[in-house]
Tab-separated table of C-alpha atoms in Angstrom:
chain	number	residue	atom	x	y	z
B	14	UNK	CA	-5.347	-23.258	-4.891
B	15	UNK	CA	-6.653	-19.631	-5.558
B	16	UNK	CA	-6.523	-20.447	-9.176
B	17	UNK	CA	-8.179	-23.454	-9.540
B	18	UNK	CA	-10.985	-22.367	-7.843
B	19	UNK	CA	-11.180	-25.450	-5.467
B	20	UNK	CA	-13.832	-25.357	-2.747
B	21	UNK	CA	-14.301	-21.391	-2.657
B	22	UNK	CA	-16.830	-20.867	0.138
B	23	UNK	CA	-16.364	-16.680	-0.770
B	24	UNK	CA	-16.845	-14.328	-3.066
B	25	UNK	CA	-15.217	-10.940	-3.779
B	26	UNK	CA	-17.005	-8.792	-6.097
B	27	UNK	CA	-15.006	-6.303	-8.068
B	28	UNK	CA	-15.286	-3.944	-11.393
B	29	UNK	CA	-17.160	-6.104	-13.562
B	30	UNK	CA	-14.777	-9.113	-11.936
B	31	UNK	CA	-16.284	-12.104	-9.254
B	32	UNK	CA	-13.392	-13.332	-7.699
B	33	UNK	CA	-14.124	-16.756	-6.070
B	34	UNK	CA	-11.790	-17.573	-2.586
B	35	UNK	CA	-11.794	-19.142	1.027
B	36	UNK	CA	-12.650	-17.294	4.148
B	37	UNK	CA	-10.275	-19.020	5.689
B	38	UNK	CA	-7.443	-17.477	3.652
B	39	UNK	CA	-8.990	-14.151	3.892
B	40	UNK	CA	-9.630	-14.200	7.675
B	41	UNK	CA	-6.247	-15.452	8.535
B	42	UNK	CA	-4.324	-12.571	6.020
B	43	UNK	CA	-6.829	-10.062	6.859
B	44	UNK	CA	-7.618	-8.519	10.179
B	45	UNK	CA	-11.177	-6.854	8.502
B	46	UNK	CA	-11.904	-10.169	7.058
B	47	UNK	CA	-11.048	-12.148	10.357
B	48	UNK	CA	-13.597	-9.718	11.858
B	49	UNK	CA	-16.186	-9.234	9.201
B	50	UNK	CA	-16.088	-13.767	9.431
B	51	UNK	CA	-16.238	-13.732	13.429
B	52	UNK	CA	-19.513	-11.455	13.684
B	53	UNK	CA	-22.358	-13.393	12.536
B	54	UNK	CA	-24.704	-10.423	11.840
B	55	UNK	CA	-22.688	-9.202	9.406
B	56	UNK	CA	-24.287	-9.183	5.704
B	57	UNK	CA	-21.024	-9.873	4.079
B	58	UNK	CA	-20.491	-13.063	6.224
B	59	UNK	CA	-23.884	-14.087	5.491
B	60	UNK	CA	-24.078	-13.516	1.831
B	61	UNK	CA	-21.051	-15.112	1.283
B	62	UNK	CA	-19.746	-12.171	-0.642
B	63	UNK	CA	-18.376	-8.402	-0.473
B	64	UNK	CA	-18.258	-6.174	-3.090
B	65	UNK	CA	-15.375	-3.912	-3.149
B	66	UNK	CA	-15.722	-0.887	-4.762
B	67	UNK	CA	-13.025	1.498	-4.330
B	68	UNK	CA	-10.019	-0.634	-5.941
B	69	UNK	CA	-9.159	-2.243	-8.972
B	70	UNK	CA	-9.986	-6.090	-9.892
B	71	UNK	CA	-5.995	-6.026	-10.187
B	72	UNK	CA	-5.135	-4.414	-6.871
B	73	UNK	CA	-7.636	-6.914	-5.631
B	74	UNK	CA	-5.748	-9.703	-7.195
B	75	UNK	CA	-2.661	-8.627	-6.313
B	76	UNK	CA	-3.714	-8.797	-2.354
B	77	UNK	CA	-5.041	-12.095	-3.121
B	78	UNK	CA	-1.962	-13.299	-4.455
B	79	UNK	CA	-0.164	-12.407	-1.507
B	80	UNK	CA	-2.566	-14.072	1.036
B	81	UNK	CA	-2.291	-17.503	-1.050
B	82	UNK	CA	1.755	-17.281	-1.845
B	83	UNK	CA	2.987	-14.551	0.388
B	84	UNK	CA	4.207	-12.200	-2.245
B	85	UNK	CA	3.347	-10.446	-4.971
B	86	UNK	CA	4.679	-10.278	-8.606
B	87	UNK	CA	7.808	-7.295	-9.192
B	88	UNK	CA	5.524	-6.581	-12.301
B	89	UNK	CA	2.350	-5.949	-10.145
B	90	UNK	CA	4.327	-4.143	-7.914
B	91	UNK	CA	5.962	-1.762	-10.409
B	92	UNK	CA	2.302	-0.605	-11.771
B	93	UNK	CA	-0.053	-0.095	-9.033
B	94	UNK	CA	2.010	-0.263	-5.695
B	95	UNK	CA	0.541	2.704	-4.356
B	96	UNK	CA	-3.105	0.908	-4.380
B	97	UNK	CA	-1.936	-2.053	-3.403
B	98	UNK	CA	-0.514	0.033	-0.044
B	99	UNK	CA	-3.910	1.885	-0.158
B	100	UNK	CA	-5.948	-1.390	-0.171
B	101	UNK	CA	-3.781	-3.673	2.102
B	102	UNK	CA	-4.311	-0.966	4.824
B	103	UNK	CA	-7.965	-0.762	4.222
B	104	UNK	CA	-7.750	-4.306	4.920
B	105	UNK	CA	-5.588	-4.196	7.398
B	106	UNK	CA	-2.338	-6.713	5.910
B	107	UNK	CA	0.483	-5.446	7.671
B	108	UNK	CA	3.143	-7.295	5.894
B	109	UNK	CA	1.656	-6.352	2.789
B	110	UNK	CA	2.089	-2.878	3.486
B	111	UNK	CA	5.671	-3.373	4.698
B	112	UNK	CA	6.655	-5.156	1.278
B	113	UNK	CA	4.329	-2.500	-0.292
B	114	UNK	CA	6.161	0.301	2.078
B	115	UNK	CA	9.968	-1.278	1.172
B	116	UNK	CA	9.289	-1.691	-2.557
B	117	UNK	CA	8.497	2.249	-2.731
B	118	UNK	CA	11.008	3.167	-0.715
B	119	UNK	CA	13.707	1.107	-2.829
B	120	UNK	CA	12.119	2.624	-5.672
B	121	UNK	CA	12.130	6.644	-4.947
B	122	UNK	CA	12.890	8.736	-7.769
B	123	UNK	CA	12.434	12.517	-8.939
B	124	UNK	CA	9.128	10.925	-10.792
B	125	UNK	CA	7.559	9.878	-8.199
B	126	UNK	CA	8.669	11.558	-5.139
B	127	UNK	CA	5.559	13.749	-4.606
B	128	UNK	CA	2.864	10.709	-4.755
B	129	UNK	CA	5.310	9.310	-1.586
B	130	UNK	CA	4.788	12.295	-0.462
B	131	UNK	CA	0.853	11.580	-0.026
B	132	UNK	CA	1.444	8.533	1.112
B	133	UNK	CA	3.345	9.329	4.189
B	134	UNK	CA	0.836	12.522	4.178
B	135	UNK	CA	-1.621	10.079	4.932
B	136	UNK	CA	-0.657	6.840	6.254
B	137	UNK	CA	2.418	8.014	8.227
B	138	UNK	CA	4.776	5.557	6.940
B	139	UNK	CA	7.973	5.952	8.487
B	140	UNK	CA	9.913	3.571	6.677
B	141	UNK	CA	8.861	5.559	3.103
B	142	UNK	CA	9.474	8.953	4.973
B	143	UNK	CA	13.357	7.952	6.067
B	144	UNK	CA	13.544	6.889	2.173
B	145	UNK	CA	12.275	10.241	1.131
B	146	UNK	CA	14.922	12.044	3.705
B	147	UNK	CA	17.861	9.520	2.230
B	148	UNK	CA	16.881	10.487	-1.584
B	149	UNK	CA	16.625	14.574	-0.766
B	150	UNK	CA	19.647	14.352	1.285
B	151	UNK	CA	21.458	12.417	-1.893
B	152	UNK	CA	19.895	14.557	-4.481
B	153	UNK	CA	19.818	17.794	-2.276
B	154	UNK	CA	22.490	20.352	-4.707
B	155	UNK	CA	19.694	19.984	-7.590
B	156	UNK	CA	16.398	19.141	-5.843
B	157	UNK	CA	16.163	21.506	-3.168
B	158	UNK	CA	16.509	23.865	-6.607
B	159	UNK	CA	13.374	21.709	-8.211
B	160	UNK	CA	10.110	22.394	-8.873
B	161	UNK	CA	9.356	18.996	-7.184
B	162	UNK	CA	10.541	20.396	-3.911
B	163	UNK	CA	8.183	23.358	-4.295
B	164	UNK	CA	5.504	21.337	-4.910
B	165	UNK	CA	6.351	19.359	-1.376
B	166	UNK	CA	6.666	22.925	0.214
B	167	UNK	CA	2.981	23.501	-0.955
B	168	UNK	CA	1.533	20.615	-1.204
B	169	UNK	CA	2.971	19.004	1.935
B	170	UNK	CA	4.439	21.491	4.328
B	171	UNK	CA	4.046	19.757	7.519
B	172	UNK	CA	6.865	17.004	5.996
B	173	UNK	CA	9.684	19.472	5.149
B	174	UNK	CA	10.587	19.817	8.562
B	175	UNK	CA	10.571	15.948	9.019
B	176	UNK	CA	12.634	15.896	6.013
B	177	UNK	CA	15.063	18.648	6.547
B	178	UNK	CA	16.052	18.018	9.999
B	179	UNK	CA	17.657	14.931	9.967
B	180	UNK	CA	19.447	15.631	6.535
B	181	UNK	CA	20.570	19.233	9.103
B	182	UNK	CA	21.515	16.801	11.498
B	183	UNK	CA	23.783	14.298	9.537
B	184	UNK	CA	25.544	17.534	7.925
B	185	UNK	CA	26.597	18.901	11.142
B	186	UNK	CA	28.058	16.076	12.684
């Protein structure tokens, strides 16, 4: 259906990219949508059209291929996961930041351990954080050694606590 293009009544406006879709689709996955379609006054409702501007046309994509088929490609996942999190809570898709929130946390590694870092920095996702406190606690002979882990103790100070304590707690019991 989101393919083919049949009936579209919407249109998303991305990049260079004019993605054609239903209200209906977006309203029902979307609670910003659902309430940008229920207020009448709104230009975007009117127009027939938003134009977002602070996201790829692929992170776009990606959100609309979740709404139409409830999940999104491994692939899509793999490369820009972090703005599909960023953009499904702008838009307010909660299961599409919980698959976005268990695919990063399934996926922590010394690489990319400081951008989860930011992520629970500013989201507060608690799922990602109890992966991050798992992976130091597994990892903790060599990275509490790392220059990663220095970079968390600068960067993100406020979440070493939240990290260390439990990992303090499971060793002494």
């Amino acid at each position: 259906m989101f393919n083919e293009e049949i009936l579209t009544d919407f249109v998303i406006k991305v990049g260079d990219e004019v993605i054609k879709t239903h209200k209906c689709i977006l309203a029902k996955n979307s609670k910003v949508f659902h309430r940008m379609f229920e207020q009448n006054g709104m230009t975007e409702a009117q127009n027939g059209e938003v134009i977002i501007s602070d996201a790829t046309p692929e992170c776009v994509r990606a959100m609309l291929e979740f709404f139409y088929s409830g999940m999104v490609s491994d692939d899509k996942m793999k490369i820009h996961v972090y703005d599909i999190f960023a953009i499904a809570h702008k838009y307010q898709v909660e299961m599409l930041e919980y698959l976005c929130e268990r695919f990063m946390s399934r996926n922590i590694d010394d690489k990319n351990i400081i951008k989860c870092c930011g992520i629970i920095d500013l989201y507060g996702t608690t799922t990602l954080e109890k992966a991050c406190v798992n992976y130091i606690q597994a990892n903790r002979r060599n990275f509490l050694k790392s220059k990663k882990w220095k970079k968390i103790k600068n960067n993100y100070s406020s979440l070493v606590p939240r990290f260390l304590e439990p990992i303090i707690e499971r060793l002494n019991k």
